PDB file of C-alpha atoms in Angstrom:
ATOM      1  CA  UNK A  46      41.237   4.778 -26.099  1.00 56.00           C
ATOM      2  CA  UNK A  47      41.147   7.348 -23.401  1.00 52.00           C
ATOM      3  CA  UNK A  48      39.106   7.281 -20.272  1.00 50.00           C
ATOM      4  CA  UNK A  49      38.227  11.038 -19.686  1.00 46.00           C
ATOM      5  CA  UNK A  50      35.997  10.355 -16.053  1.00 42.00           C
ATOM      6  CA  UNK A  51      35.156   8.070 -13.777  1.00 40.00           C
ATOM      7  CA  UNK A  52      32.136   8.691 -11.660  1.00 35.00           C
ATOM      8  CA  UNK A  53      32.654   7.066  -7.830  1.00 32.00           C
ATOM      9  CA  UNK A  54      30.164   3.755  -8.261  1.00 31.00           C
ATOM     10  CA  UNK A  55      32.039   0.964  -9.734  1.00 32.00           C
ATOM     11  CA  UNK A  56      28.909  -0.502 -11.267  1.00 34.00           C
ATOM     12  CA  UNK A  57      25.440   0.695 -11.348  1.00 34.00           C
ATOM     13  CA  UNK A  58      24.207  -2.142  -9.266  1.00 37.00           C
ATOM     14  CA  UNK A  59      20.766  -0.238  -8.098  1.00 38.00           C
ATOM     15  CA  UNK A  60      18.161  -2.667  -9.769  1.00 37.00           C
ATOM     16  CA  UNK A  61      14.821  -2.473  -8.475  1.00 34.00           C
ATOM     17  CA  UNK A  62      13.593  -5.345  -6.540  1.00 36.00           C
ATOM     18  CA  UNK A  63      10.422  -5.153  -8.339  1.00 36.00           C
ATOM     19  CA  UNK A  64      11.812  -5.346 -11.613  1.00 56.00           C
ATOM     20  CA  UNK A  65      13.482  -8.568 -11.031  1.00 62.00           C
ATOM     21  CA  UNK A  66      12.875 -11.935 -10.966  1.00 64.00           C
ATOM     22  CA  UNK A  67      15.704 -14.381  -9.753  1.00 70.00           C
ATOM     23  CA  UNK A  68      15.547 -18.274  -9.576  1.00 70.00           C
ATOM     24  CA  UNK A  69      14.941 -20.065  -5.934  1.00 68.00           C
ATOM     25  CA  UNK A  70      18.234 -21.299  -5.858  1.00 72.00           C
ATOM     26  CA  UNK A  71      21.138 -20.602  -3.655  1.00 78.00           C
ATOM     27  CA  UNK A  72      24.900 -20.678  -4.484  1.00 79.00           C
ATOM     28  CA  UNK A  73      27.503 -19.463  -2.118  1.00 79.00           C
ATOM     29  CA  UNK A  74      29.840 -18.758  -4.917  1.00 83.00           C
ATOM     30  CA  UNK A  75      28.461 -16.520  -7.979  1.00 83.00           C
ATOM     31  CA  UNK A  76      27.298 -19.024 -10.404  1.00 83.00           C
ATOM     32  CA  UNK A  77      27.585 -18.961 -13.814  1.00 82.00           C
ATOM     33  CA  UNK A  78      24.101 -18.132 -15.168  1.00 76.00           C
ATOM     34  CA  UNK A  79      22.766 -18.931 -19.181  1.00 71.00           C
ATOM     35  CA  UNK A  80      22.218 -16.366 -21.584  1.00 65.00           C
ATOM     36  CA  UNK A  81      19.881 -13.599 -20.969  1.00 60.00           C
ATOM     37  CA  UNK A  82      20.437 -14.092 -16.953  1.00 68.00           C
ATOM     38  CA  UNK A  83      22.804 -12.233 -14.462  1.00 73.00           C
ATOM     39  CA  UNK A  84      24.297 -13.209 -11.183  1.00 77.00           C
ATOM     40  CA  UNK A  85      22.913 -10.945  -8.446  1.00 77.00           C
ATOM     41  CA  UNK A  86      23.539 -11.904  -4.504  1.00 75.00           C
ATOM     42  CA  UNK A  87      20.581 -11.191  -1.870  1.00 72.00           C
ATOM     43  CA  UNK A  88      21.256  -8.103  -0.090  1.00 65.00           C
ATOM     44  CA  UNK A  89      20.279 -10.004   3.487  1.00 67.00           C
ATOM     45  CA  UNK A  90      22.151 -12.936   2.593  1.00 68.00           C
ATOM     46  CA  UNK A  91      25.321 -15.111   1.634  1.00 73.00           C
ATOM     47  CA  UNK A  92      23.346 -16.481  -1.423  1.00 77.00           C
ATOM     48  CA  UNK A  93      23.459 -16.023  -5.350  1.00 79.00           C
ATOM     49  CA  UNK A  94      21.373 -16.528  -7.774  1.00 78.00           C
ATOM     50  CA  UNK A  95      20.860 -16.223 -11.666  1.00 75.00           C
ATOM     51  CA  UNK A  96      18.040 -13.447 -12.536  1.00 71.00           C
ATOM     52  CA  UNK A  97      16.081 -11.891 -15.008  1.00 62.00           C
ATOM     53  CA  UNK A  98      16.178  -7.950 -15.227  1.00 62.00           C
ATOM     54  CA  UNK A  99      14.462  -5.210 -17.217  1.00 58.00           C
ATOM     55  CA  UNK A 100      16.956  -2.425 -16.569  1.00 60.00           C
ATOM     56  CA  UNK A 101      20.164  -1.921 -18.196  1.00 65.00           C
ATOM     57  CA  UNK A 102      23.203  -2.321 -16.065  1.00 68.00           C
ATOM     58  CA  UNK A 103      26.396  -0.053 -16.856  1.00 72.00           C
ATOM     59  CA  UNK A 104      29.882   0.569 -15.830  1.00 72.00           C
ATOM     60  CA  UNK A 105      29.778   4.073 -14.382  1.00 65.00           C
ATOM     61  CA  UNK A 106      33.175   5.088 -16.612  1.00 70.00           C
ATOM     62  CA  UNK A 107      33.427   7.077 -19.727  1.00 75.00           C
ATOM     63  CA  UNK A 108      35.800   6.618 -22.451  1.00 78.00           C
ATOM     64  CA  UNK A 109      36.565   8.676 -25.519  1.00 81.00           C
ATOM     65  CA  UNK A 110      36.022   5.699 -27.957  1.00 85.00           C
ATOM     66  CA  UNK A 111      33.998   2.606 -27.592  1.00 85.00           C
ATOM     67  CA  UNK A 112      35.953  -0.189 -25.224  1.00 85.00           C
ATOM     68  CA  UNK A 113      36.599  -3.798 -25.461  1.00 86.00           C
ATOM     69  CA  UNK A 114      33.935  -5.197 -23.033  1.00 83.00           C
ATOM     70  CA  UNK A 115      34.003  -8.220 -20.676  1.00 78.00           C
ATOM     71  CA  UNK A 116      31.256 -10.588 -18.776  1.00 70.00           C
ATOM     72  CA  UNK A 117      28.424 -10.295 -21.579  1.00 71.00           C
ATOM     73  CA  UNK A 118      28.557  -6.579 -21.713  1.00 78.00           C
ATOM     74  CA  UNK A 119      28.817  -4.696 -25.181  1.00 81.00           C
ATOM     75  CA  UNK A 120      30.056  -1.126 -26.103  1.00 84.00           C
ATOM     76  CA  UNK A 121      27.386   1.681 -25.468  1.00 80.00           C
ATOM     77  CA  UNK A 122      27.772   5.075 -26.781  1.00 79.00           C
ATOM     78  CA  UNK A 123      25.309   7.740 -23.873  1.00 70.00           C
ATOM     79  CA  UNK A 124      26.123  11.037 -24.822  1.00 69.00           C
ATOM     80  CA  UNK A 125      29.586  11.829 -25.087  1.00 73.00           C
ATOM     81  CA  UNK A 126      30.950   8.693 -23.493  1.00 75.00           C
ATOM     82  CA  UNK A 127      31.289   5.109 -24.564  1.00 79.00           C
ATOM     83  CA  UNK A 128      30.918   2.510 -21.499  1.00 79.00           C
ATOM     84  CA  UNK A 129      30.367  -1.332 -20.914  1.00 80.00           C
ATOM     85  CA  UNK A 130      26.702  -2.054 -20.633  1.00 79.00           C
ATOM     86  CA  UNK A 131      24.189  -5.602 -19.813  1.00 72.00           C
ATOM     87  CA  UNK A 132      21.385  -5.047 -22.164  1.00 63.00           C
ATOM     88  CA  UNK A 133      18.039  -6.366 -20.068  1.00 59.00           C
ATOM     89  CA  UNK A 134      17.404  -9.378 -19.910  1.00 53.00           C
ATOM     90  CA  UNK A 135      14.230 -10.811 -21.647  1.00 46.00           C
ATOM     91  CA  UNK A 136      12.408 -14.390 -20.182  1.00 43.00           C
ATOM     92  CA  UNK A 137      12.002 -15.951 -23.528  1.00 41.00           C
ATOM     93  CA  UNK A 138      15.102 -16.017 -23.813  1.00 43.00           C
ATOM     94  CA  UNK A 139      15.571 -19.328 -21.215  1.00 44.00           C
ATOM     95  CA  UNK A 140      13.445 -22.197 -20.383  1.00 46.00           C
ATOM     96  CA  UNK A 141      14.476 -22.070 -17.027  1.00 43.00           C
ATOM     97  CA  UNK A 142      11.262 -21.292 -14.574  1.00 45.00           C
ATOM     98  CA  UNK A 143      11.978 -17.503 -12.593  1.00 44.00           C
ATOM     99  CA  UNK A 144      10.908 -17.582  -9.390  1.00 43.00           C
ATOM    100  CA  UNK A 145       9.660 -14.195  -9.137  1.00 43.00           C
ATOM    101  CA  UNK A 146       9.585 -11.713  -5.806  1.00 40.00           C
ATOM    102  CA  UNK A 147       6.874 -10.599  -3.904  1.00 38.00           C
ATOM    103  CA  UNK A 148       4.444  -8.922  -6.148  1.00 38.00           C
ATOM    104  CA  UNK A 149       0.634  -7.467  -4.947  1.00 39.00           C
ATOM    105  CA  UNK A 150      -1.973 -10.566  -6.180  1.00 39.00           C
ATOM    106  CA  UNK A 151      -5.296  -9.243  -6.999  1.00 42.00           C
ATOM    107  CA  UNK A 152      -7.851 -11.031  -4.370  1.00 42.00           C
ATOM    108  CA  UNK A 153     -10.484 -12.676  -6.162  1.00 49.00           C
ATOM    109  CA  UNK A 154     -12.599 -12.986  -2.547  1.00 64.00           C
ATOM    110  CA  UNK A 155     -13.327 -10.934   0.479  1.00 72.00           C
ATOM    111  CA  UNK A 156     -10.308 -11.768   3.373  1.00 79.00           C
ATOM    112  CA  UNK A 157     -11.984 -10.776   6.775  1.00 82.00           C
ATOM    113  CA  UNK A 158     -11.208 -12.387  10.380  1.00 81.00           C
ATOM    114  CA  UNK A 159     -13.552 -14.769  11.799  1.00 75.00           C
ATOM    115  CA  UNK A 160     -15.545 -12.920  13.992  1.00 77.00           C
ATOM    116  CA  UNK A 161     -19.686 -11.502  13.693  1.00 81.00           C
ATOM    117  CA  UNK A 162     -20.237  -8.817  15.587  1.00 84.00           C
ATOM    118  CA  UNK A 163     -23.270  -6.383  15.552  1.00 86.00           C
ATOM    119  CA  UNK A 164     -21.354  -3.385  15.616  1.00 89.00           C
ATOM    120  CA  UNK A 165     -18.017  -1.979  13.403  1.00 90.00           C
ATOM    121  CA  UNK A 166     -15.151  -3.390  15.802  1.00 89.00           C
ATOM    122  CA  UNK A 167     -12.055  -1.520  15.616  1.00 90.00           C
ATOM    123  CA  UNK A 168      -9.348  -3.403  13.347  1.00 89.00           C
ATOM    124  CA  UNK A 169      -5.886  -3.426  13.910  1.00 86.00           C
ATOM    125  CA  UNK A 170      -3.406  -2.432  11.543  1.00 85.00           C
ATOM    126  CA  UNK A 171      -4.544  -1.381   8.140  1.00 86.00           C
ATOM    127  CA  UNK A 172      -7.922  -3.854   8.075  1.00 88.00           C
ATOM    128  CA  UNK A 173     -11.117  -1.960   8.413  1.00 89.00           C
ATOM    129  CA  UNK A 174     -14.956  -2.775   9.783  1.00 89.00           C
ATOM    130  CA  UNK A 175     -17.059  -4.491   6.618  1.00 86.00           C
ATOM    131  CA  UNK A 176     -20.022  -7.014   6.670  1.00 83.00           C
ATOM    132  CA  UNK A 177     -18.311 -10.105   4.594  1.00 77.00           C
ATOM    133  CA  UNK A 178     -21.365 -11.323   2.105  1.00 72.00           C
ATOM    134  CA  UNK A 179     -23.440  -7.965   2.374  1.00 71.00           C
ATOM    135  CA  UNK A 180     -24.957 -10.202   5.707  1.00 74.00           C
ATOM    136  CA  UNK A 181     -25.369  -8.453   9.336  1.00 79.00           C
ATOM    137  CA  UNK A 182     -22.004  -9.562  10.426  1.00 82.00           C
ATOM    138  CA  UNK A 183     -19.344  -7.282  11.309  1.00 87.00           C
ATOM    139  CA  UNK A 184     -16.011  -8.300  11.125  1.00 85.00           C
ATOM    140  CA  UNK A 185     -12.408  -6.652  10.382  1.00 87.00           C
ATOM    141  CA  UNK A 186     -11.040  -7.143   6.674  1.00 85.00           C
ATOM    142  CA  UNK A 187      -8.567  -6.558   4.297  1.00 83.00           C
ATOM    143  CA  UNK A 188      -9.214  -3.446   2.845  1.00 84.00           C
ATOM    144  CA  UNK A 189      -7.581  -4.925  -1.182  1.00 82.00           C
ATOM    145  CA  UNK A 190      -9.886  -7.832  -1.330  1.00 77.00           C
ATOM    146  CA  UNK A 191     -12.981  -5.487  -0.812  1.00 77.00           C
ATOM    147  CA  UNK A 192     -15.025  -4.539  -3.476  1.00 70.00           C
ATOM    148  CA  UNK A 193     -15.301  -1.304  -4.982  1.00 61.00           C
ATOM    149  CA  UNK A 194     -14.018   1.479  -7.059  1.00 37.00           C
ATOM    150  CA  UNK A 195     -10.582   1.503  -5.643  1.00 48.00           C
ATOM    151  CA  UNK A 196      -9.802  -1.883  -4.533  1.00 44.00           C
ATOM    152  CA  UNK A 197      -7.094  -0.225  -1.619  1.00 45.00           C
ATOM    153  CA  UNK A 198     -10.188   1.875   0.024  1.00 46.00           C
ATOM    154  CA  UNK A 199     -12.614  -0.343   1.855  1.00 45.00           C
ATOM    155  CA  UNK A 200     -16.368   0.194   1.748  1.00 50.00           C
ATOM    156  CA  UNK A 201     -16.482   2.610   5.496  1.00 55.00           C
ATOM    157  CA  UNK A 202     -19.483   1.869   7.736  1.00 57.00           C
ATOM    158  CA  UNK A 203     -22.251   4.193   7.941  1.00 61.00           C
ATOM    159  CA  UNK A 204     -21.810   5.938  10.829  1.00 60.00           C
ATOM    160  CA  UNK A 205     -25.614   7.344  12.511  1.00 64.00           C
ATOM    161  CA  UNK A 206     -24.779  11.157  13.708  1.00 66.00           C
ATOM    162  CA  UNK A 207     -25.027  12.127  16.924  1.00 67.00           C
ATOM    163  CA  UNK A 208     -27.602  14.567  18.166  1.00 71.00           C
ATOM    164  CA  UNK A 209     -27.095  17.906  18.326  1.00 78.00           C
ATOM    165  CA  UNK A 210     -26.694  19.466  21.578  1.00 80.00           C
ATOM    166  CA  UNK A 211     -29.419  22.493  22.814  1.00 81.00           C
ATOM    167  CA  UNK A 212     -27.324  25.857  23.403  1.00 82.00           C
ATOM    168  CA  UNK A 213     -30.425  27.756  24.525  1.00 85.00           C
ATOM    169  CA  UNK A 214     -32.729  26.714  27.320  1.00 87.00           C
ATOM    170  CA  UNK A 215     -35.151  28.036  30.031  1.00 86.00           C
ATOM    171  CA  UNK A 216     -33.677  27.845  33.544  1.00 83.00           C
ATOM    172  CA  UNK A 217     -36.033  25.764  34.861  1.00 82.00           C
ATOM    173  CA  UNK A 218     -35.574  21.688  36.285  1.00 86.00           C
ATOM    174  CA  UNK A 219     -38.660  19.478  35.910  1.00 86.00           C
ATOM    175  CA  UNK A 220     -38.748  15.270  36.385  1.00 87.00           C
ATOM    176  CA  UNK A 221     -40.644  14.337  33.551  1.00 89.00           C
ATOM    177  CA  UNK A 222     -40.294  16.087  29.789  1.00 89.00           C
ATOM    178  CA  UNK A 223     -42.390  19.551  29.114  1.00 88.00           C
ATOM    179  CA  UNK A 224     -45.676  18.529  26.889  1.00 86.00           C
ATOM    180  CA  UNK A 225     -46.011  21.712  25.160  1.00 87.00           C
ATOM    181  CA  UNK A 226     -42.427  23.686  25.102  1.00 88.00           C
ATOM    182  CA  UNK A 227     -44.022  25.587  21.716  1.00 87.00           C
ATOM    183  CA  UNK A 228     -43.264  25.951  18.097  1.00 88.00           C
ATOM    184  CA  UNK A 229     -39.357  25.852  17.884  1.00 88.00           C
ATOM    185  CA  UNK A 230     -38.217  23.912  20.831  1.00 89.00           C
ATOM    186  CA  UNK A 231     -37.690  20.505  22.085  1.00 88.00           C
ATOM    187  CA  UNK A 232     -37.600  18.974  25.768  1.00 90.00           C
ATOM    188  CA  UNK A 233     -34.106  18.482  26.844  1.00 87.00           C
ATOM    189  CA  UNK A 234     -32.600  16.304  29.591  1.00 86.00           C
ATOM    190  CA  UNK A 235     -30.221  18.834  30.968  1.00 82.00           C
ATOM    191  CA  UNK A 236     -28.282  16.251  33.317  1.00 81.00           C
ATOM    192  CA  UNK A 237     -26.890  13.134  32.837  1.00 79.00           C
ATOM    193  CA  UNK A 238     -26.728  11.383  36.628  1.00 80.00           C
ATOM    194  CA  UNK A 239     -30.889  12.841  37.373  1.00 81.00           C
ATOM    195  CA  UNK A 240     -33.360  13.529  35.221  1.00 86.00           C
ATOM    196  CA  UNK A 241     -33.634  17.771  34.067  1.00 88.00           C
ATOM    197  CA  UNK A 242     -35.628  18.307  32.031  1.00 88.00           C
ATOM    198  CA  UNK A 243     -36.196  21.746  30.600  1.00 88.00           C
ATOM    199  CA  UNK A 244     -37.878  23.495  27.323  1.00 91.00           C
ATOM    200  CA  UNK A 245     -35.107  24.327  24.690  1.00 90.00           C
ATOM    201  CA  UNK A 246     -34.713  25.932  20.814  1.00 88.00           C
ATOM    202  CA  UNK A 247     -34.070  22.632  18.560  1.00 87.00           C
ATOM    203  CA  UNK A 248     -30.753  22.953  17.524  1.00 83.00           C
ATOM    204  CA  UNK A 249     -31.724  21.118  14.368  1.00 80.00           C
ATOM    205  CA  UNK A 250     -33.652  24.208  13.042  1.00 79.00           C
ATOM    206  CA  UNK A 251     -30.550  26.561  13.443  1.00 63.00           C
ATOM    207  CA  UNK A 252     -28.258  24.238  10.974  1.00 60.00           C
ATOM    208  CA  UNK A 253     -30.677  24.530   8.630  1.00 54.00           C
TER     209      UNK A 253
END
């Protein structure tokens, strides 16, 4: 048997998180796990545990002719080379209970803070405005335990638009609003700190 390459990884160790389930225990020496389980230790931690994975786990080698494997692995032929593989693992094939990693939960009720205000408040982080119970409370919520076609996206506030602005305006300054500015035009305040008030075109009509 000839080994014609060995790639630089030892062992293909990348298993994704969230395709493995691992029990709640902690050894501090790699344990010796039933069938159907392999000892993995916690990438923030000293501890070990025995897990469940659904990816297949390979010594990164290549060999001419299929090789005597060790620790559960069996010969596995990938092209032109023959290396030591873990089949994945499959649950029914313990009784013992996995205690599986975080995973999302689908939210069965709406998750808001308690607050009721009469207004959309502005949420921190990723939690948006939404009236919990379809009442006139507003309060900020978690946007995956609203309801709706895409349970990430909340339901967003109806927003009232603001008034458009006059461009075009006589040059004159009365106290009160113009009673008759004509067909076309609107009375406008034209100063915020005293009142303005002048005959301009209605801005609405030139959008349309």
């Amino acid at each position: 048997m000839k080994m014609i390459a060995i790639i630089p990884l030892a062992v293909l160790a990348a298993i994704a998180s969230a395709k493995t389930t691992c029990q709640e225990a902690c050894h501090i020496e790699k344990p010796q796990c039933k069938t159907g389980m392999i000892a993995l230790q916690s990438a923030t931690s000293p501890c070990w545990s025995c897990c469940f994975t659904d990816e297949t786990v390979c010594l990164a080698v290549c060999y001419t002719e299929p090789p005597t494997c060790k620790d559960g692995m069996a010969p596995t032929k990938n092209g032109e080379c023959y290396t030591c593989c873990r089949a994945p693992s499959l649950s029914t094939e313990t009784d013992v209970e996995p205690f599986p990693l975080p995973t999302v939960i689908p939210r069965v009720a709406e998750i808001c803070d308690r607050r009721c205000d009469d207004e959309p408040p502005v949420c921190d982080g990723d939690w948006v405005p939404f009236q919990p119970g379809g009442g006139s409370c507003w309060a900020c919520c978690d946007p995956t335990s609203l309801p709706g076609t895409d349970p990430e996206i909340a339901d967003e506030p109806e927003v009232e638009p603001k008034p458009l602005i006059p461009e075009i305006c006589d040059r004159t300054c009365f106290g009160e609003p113009p009673e008759d500015c004509g067909e076309g035009r609107i009375p406008w305040n034209m100063s915020d700190e005293a009142p303005c008030w002048a005959c301009c075109d209605d801005p609405n009509l030139e959008q349309k």
